[in-house]
PDB file of C-alpha atoms and ligand atoms in Angstrom:
ATOM      1  CA  MET A   1     -15.373  10.959   6.042  1.00 92.00           C
ATOM      2  CA  ASN A   2     -17.776   7.792   6.316  1.00 97.00           C
ATOM      3  CA  PHE A   3     -16.082   4.999   4.757  1.00 98.00           C
ATOM      4  CA  TYR A   4     -18.010   6.292   1.650  1.00 98.00           C
ATOM      5  CA  GLU A   5     -16.668   8.659   1.297  1.00 98.00           C
ATOM      6  CA  ILE A   6     -13.012   7.537   1.983  1.00 98.00           C
ATOM      7  CA  ALA A   7     -13.693   5.034  -1.038  1.00 98.00           C
ATOM      8  CA  CYS A   8     -14.416   8.040  -3.570  1.00 98.00           C
ATOM      9  CA  ASN A   9     -11.284  11.179  -2.375  1.00 98.00           C
ATOM     10  CA  ARG A  10      -9.098   7.720  -2.579  1.00 98.00           C
ATOM     11  CA  GLN A  11      -6.858   7.820  -5.381  1.00 98.00           C
ATOM     12  CA  SER A  12      -3.634   6.665  -6.552  1.00 98.00           C
ATOM     13  CA  CYS A  13      -1.177  10.009  -5.853  1.00 98.00           C
ATOM     14  CA  ARG A  14       1.104  10.257  -8.515  1.00 98.00           C
ATOM     15  CA  LYS A  15       2.689  13.924  -7.277  1.00 98.00           C
ATOM     16  CA  TYR A  16       3.940  13.901  -3.780  1.00 98.00           C
ATOM     17  CA  ASP A  17       4.152  17.628  -2.086  1.00 98.00           C
ATOM     18  CA  ALA A  18       8.580  16.957  -0.513  1.00 98.00           C
ATOM     19  CA  GLN A  19       8.719  19.680   1.262  1.00 97.00           C
ATOM     20  CA  LYS A  20       5.595  18.615   3.539  1.00 98.00           C
ATOM     21  CA  PRO A  21       6.802  15.098   5.909  1.00 98.00           C
ATOM     22  CA  VAL A  22       3.896  13.779   7.185  1.00 98.00           C
ATOM     23  CA  GLU A  23       3.639  14.268  10.469  1.00 98.00           C
ATOM     24  CA  GLN A  24       4.465  10.803  12.336  1.00 98.00           C
ATOM     25  CA  GLU A  25       0.946  10.961  15.078  1.00 98.00           C
ATOM     26  CA  LYS A  26      -0.757  11.126  10.972  1.00 98.00           C
ATOM     27  CA  LEU A  27       1.763   7.811  10.672  1.00 98.00           C
ATOM     28  CA  THR A  28       0.672   5.885  13.642  1.00 98.00           C
ATOM     29  CA  ALA A  29      -2.886   6.354  12.800  1.00 98.00           C
ATOM     30  CA  ILE A  30      -1.847   4.537   9.492  1.00 99.00           C
ATOM     31  CA  LEU A  31       0.058   1.382  10.640  1.00 99.00           C
ATOM     32  CA  GLU A  32      -2.931   1.175  13.529  1.00 98.00           C
ATOM     33  CA  SER A  33      -5.490   0.934  11.746  1.00 98.00           C
ATOM     34  CA  ALA A  34      -2.942  -1.392   9.669  1.00 99.00           C
ATOM     35  CA  ARG A  35      -2.876  -3.709  12.411  1.00 98.00           C
ATOM     36  CA  LEU A  36      -6.235  -4.540  12.369  1.00 98.00           C
ATOM     37  CA  SER A  37      -6.223  -5.102   9.346  1.00 98.00           C
ATOM     38  CA  PRO A  38      -8.351  -8.474   9.090  1.00 98.00           C
ATOM     39  CA  SER A  39      -6.341 -11.563   7.764  1.00 98.00           C
ATOM     40  CA  ALA A  40      -6.495 -15.254   7.173  1.00 98.00           C
ATOM     41  CA  CYS A  41      -6.493 -16.824  10.472  1.00 97.00           C
ATOM     42  CA  ASN A  42      -5.853 -13.601  12.418  1.00 98.00           C
ATOM     43  CA  GLY A  43      -1.906 -14.159  11.224  1.00 98.00           C
ATOM     44  CA  GLN A  44      -1.475 -11.507   9.658  1.00 98.00           C
ATOM     45  CA  PRO A  45       1.394 -12.884   7.321  1.00 98.00           C
ATOM     46  CA  TYR A  46       3.706  -9.720   6.604  1.00 98.00           C
ATOM     47  CA  HIS A  47       5.917  -6.879   8.017  1.00 98.00           C
ATOM     48  CA  LEU A  48       5.183  -3.403   7.178  1.00 98.00           C
ATOM     49  CA  THR A  49       8.409  -1.379   7.152  1.00 98.00           C
ATOM     50  CA  VAL A  50       8.578   2.630   7.616  1.00 98.00           C
ATOM     51  CA  CYS A  51      10.923   4.626   5.118  1.00 98.00           C
ATOM     52  CA  ARG A  52      12.047   7.783   5.096  1.00 98.00           C
ATOM     53  CA  GLY A  53      15.667   9.839   4.461  1.00 98.00           C
ATOM     54  CA  GLU A  54      17.920   7.990   2.719  1.00 98.00           C
ATOM     55  CA  THR A  55      15.992   4.704   3.186  1.00 98.00           C
ATOM     56  CA  ALA A  56      13.123   5.844   0.745  1.00 98.00           C
ATOM     57  CA  ARG A  57      15.140   7.441  -1.519  1.00 98.00           C
ATOM     58  CA  LEU A  58      16.838   3.977  -2.583  1.00 98.00           C
ATOM     59  CA  VAL A  59      13.265   2.054  -1.991  1.00 98.00           C
ATOM     60  CA  ALA A  60      11.975   4.566  -4.267  1.00 98.00           C
ATOM     61  CA  LYS A  61      14.701   4.363  -6.482  1.00 98.00           C
ATOM     62  CA  ALA A  62      14.826   0.542  -6.447  1.00 98.00           C
ATOM     63  CA  THR A  63      10.689   1.195  -7.949  1.00 98.00           C
ATOM     64  CA  MET A  64      12.217   3.337 -10.908  1.00 98.00           C
ATOM     65  CA  GLY A  65      12.570  -0.042 -13.416  1.00 98.00           C
ATOM     66  CA  MET A  66      12.320   1.073 -16.806  1.00 98.00           C
ATOM     67  CA  GLY A  67      11.436   4.679 -15.786  1.00 98.00           C
ATOM     68  CA  MET A  68       8.148   4.353 -13.925  1.00 98.00           C
ATOM     69  CA  ASN A  69       6.901   5.810 -10.654  1.00 98.00           C
ATOM     70  CA  LYS A  70       8.660   8.735 -11.257  1.00 98.00           C
ATOM     71  CA  PHE A  71       6.652  10.549  -8.819  1.00 98.00           C
ATOM     72  CA  ALA A  72       8.066   8.172  -5.879  1.00 98.00           C
ATOM     73  CA  ALA A  73      10.914  10.038  -5.875  1.00 98.00           C
ATOM     74  CA  ASP A  74       9.406  12.941  -3.884  1.00 98.00           C
ATOM     75  CA  ALA A  75       7.106  10.461  -1.293  1.00 98.00           C
ATOM     76  CA  PRO A  76       8.765  11.850   1.907  1.00 98.00           C
ATOM     77  CA  VAL A  77       7.310   8.322   3.430  1.00 98.00           C
ATOM     78  CA  LEU A  78       7.941   4.924   1.160  1.00 98.00           C
ATOM     79  CA  LEU A  79       5.538   1.777   3.314  1.00 98.00           C
ATOM     80  CA  VAL A  80       7.087  -1.460   1.766  1.00 98.00           C
ATOM     81  CA  ILE A  81       5.083  -4.584   2.522  1.00 98.00           C
ATOM     82  CA  SER A  82       7.631  -7.863   3.105  1.00 98.00           C
ATOM     83  CA  GLU A  83       6.140 -11.904   3.330  1.00 98.00           C
ATOM     84  CA  LYS A  84       6.506 -13.662   7.298  1.00 97.00           C
ATOM     85  CA  PRO A  85       5.166 -16.988   7.281  1.00 96.00           C
ATOM     86  CA  TYR A  86       2.021 -17.772   7.811  1.00 96.00           C
ATOM     87  CA  VAL A  87       1.010 -19.668  10.863  1.00 97.00           C
ATOM     88  CA  LYS A  88       0.497 -22.823  10.612  1.00 97.00           C
ATOM     89  CA  SER A  89      -3.360 -23.170   9.863  1.00 97.00           C
ATOM     90  CA  ALA A  90      -3.518 -20.698   6.786  1.00 96.00           C
ATOM     91  CA  ALA A  91      -0.428 -22.142   5.825  1.00 96.00           C
ATOM     92  CA  LEU A  92      -2.041 -26.096   5.659  1.00 97.00           C
ATOM     93  CA  GLY A  93      -5.665 -23.812   4.765  1.00 96.00           C
ATOM     94  CA  ALA A  94      -3.662 -22.954   1.646  1.00 97.00           C
ATOM     95  CA  LYS A  95      -2.337 -25.821  -0.009  1.00 96.00           C
ATOM     96  CA  VAL A  96      -5.510 -28.178   0.971  1.00 98.00           C
ATOM     97  CA  LYS A  97      -7.936 -25.400  -0.729  1.00 97.00           C
ATOM     98  CA  GLY A  98      -5.604 -23.912  -2.951  1.00 97.00           C
ATOM     99  CA  ASN A  99      -5.866 -20.746  -1.674  1.00 97.00           C
ATOM    100  CA  ASP A 100      -3.940 -18.030  -1.297  1.00 98.00           C
ATOM    101  CA  TYR A 101      -3.891 -16.009   1.689  1.00 97.00           C
ATOM    102  CA  ARG A 102      -1.109 -14.432   2.015  1.00 98.00           C
ATOM    103  CA  SER A 103      -2.223 -12.455  -0.825  1.00 98.00           C
ATOM    104  CA  ILE A 104      -5.707 -10.960  -0.591  1.00 98.00           C
ATOM    105  CA  ASP A 105      -4.566 -10.376   3.415  1.00 98.00           C
ATOM    106  CA  ILE A 106      -1.751  -8.243   1.691  1.00 98.00           C
ATOM    107  CA  GLY A 107      -3.722  -7.375  -0.240  1.00 98.00           C
ATOM    108  CA  ILE A 108      -5.975  -5.691   2.182  1.00 99.00           C
ATOM    109  CA  VAL A 109      -3.649  -4.862   4.613  1.00 99.00           C
ATOM    110  CA  ALA A 110      -3.263  -2.106   1.481  1.00 99.00           C
ATOM    111  CA  ALA A 111      -6.373  -1.292   1.189  1.00 99.00           C
ATOM    112  CA  TYR A 112      -6.842  -0.658   5.046  1.00 99.00           C
ATOM    113  CA  ILE A 113      -3.132   1.727   4.960  1.00 99.00           C
ATOM    114  CA  THR A 114      -4.281   4.262   1.537  1.00 99.00           C
ATOM    115  CA  ALA A 115      -7.903   4.098   3.318  1.00 98.00           C
ATOM    116  CA  GLU A 116      -6.347   5.576   6.528  1.00 98.00           C
ATOM    117  CA  ALA A 117      -4.281   7.918   4.402  1.00 98.00           C
ATOM    118  CA  THR A 118      -7.390   9.581   3.175  1.00 98.00           C
ATOM    119  CA  ALA A 119      -8.660   9.472   6.079  1.00 98.00           C
ATOM    120  CA  GLN A 120      -5.852  11.741   7.732  1.00 98.00           C
ATOM    121  CA  GLY A 121      -5.530  14.113   4.173  1.00 98.00           C
ATOM    122  CA  LEU A 122      -2.676  12.209   3.149  1.00 98.00           C
ATOM    123  CA  GLY A 123      -1.540  11.387  -0.626  1.00 98.00           C
ATOM    124  CA  SER A 124      -0.824   7.824  -1.347  1.00 99.00           C
ATOM    125  CA  CYS A 125      -0.466   5.604  -3.776  1.00 99.00           C
ATOM    126  CA  ILE A 126       0.087   1.561  -3.916  1.00 99.00           C
ATOM    127  CA  LEU A 127       3.105  -0.190  -6.567  1.00 99.00           C
ATOM    128  CA  GLY A 128       3.775  -3.498  -7.619  1.00 98.00           C
ATOM    129  CA  TRP A 129       6.632  -1.696  -9.779  1.00 98.00           C
ATOM    130  CA  PHE A 130       9.485  -2.551  -7.718  1.00 98.00           C
ATOM    131  CA  ASP A 131      13.358  -4.638  -7.724  1.00 98.00           C
ATOM    132  CA  ASN A 132      12.733  -7.192  -5.155  1.00 98.00           C
ATOM    133  CA  ASP A 133      15.993  -7.319  -4.229  1.00 98.00           C
ATOM    134  CA  ASP A 134      17.342  -3.760  -3.655  1.00 98.00           C
ATOM    135  CA  ILE A 135      14.324  -3.464  -1.453  1.00 98.00           C
ATOM    136  CA  CYS A 136      15.558  -5.910   0.613  1.00 98.00           C
ATOM    137  CA  LYS A 137      18.950  -4.627   0.505  1.00 98.00           C
ATOM    138  CA  ALA A 138      18.143  -1.296   1.745  1.00 98.00           C
ATOM    139  CA  CYS A 139      15.438  -2.816   4.276  1.00 98.00           C
ATOM    140  CA  HIS A 140      17.830  -5.776   5.514  1.00 98.00           C
ATOM    141  CA  LEU A 141      14.391  -7.644   4.497  1.00 98.00           C
ATOM    142  CA  ASP A 142      14.328 -11.197   3.728  1.00 93.00           C
ATOM    143  CA  GLY A 143      11.141 -12.273   3.287  1.00 87.00           C
ATOM    144  CA  ALA A 144       9.934 -11.348  -0.020  1.00 98.00           C
ATOM    145  CA  VAL A 145       8.748  -7.723  -1.304  1.00 98.00           C
ATOM    146  CA  ARG A 146       5.328  -7.724  -1.934  1.00 98.00           C
ATOM    147  CA  LEU A 147       4.411  -4.199  -2.587  1.00 99.00           C
ATOM    148  CA  VAL A 148       5.201  -0.611  -2.086  1.00 99.00           C
ATOM    149  CA  ILE A 149       3.287   1.995  -0.790  1.00 99.00           C
ATOM    150  CA  THR A 150       4.000   6.244  -1.498  1.00 99.00           C
ATOM    151  CA  LEU A 151       2.982   8.366   1.112  1.00 99.00           C
ATOM    152  CA  GLY A 152       2.875  12.383   1.323  1.00 98.00           C
ATOM    153  CA  TYR A 153       1.045  16.050   0.754  1.00 98.00           C
ATOM    154  CA  ALA A 154      -0.376  14.952  -2.300  1.00 98.00           C
ATOM    155  CA  LYS A 155       0.702  18.462  -4.930  1.00 97.00           C
ATOM    156  CA  ASP A 156      -1.575  20.273  -7.049  1.00 91.00           C
ATOM    157  CA  GLU A 157      -3.569  17.336  -7.247  1.00 93.00           C
ATOM    158  CA  PRO A 158      -7.578  17.231  -7.580  1.00 97.00           C
ATOM    159  CA  LEU A 159      -9.594  14.244  -7.542  1.00 98.00           C
ATOM    160  CA  ARG A 160     -10.610  12.387 -10.822  1.00 98.00           C
ATOM    161  CA  ASN A 161     -13.439  10.593 -11.815  1.00 98.00           C
ATOM    162  CA  LYS A 162     -13.256   7.491 -10.727  1.00 98.00           C
ATOM    163  CA  LYS A 163     -13.059   4.514 -13.900  1.00 98.00           C
ATOM    164  CA  ARG A 164     -14.407   2.004 -12.952  1.00 98.00           C
ATOM    165  CA  LYS A 165     -16.290  -1.425 -14.516  1.00 98.00           C
ATOM    166  CA  ALA A 166     -20.164  -0.918 -14.537  1.00 98.00           C
ATOM    167  CA  MET A 167     -21.889  -2.760 -11.952  1.00 98.00           C
ATOM    168  CA  ASP A 168     -23.731  -5.078 -13.352  1.00 98.00           C
ATOM    169  CA  GLU A 169     -20.827  -6.147 -14.787  1.00 98.00           C
ATOM    170  CA  LEU A 170     -19.130  -6.111 -11.696  1.00 98.00           C
ATOM    171  CA  VAL A 171     -21.980  -8.148  -9.804  1.00 98.00           C
ATOM    172  CA  THR A 172     -24.204 -10.823  -9.981  1.00 98.00           C
ATOM    173  CA  GLU A 173     -26.642 -10.758  -7.790  1.00 98.00           C
ATOM    174  CA  LEU A 174     -28.874 -14.257  -8.393  1.00 98.00           C
TER     175      LEU A 174
HETATM  176  C1  FMN B   1      -1.674  -4.000  -6.923  1.00 53.92           C
HETATM  177  C2  FMN B   1      -1.744  -2.819  -7.955  1.00 53.92           C
HETATM  178  C3  FMN B   1       0.152  -2.491  -7.638  1.00 53.92           C
HETATM  179  C4  FMN B   1       0.119  -1.431  -8.840  1.00 53.92           C
HETATM  180  N1  FMN B   1       1.044  -0.463  -8.976  1.00 53.92           N
HETATM  181  C5  FMN B   1       1.302   0.929  -9.406  1.00 53.92           C
HETATM  182  C6  FMN B   1       2.385   1.033  -9.866  1.00 53.92           C
HETATM  183  O1  FMN B   1       2.744   0.404  -9.885  1.00 53.92           O
HETATM  184  N2  FMN B   1       2.518   2.066 -10.553  1.00 53.92           N
HETATM  185  C7  FMN B   1       1.415   2.730 -10.923  1.00 53.92           C
HETATM  186  O2  FMN B   1       1.440   4.316 -10.323  1.00 53.92           O
HETATM  187  N3  FMN B   1       0.550   3.618  -9.565  1.00 53.92           N
HETATM  188  C8  FMN B   1       0.131   1.313  -9.095  1.00 53.92           C
HETATM  189  N4  FMN B   1      -0.731   0.751  -8.838  1.00 53.92           N
HETATM  190  C9  FMN B   1      -2.373   1.657  -8.918  1.00 53.92           C
HETATM  191  C10 FMN B   1      -2.943   1.253  -9.850  1.00 53.92           C
HETATM  192  O3  FMN B   1      -2.778   2.248 -11.352  1.00 53.92           O
HETATM  193  C11 FMN B   1      -4.411   2.198  -9.739  1.00 53.92           C
HETATM  194  O4  FMN B   1      -5.038   2.083  -7.857  1.00 53.92           O
HETATM  195  C12 FMN B   1      -5.923   1.942 -10.220  1.00 53.92           C
HETATM  196  O5  FMN B   1      -5.187   2.399 -11.336  1.00 53.92           O
HETATM  197  C13 FMN B   1      -6.998   3.016 -10.242  1.00 53.92           C
HETATM  198  O6  FMN B   1      -6.807   4.112  -9.501  1.00 53.92           O
HETATM  199  P1  FMN B   1      -6.558   4.825  -8.616  1.00 53.92           P
HETATM  200  O7  FMN B   1      -5.937   3.954  -7.424  1.00 53.92           O
HETATM  201  O8  FMN B   1      -6.577   6.575  -8.866  1.00 53.92           O
HETATM  202  O9  FMN B   1      -8.020   4.452  -8.186  1.00 53.92           O
HETATM  203  C14 FMN B   1      -0.616  -0.296  -8.930  1.00 53.92           C
HETATM  204  C15 FMN B   1      -2.731  -0.865  -7.735  1.00 53.92           C
HETATM  205  C16 FMN B   1      -2.126  -2.108  -7.471  1.00 53.92           C
HETATM  206  C17 FMN B   1      -3.821  -1.983  -6.274  1.00 53.92           C
END
């Protein structure tokens, strides 16, 4: 798949085959692409925690507050992206320029992860709705949790039409 094909095929997967595990080599490919993700001053101010089994169950539960994200319970793997400190130069740049580079870096690594998951034939969904403290406890983390990504094989989920802003609303060419 070229990148445009990956972009067309990636969609938030909200129905997983709980009986079909994610092969280690596919997970390794996803983590390797994540490792190559760019970040401000190359600081990579985040940590990835791979959750399976009981830890995955606890993390999934932590994403289900107020009836949200019930599908997470069936995902065989959950990746937790938590914060790590900035490197000095990125911390200085963020302060001087008033820009939240760490959030940007975390968004980029999440995009890499979901793109590689698609290339590997796996479904994924980025989750921003979760209980931070419950996940920190389940994963023994001290940095704030920023995103959770479910991974697994999609079950009966056809490719949906993408709903996006029109190009002229999204883009200005000067
Ligand atoms: C930062 C972020 C947080 C999100 N949080 C959730 C979530 O908690 N639950 C969920 O079902 N989808 C969540 N999504 C998925 C979006 O709803 C989805 O990407 C968007 O509607 C576009 O649909 P698509 O991913 O199928 O193309 C999140 C996506 C992002 C980027």
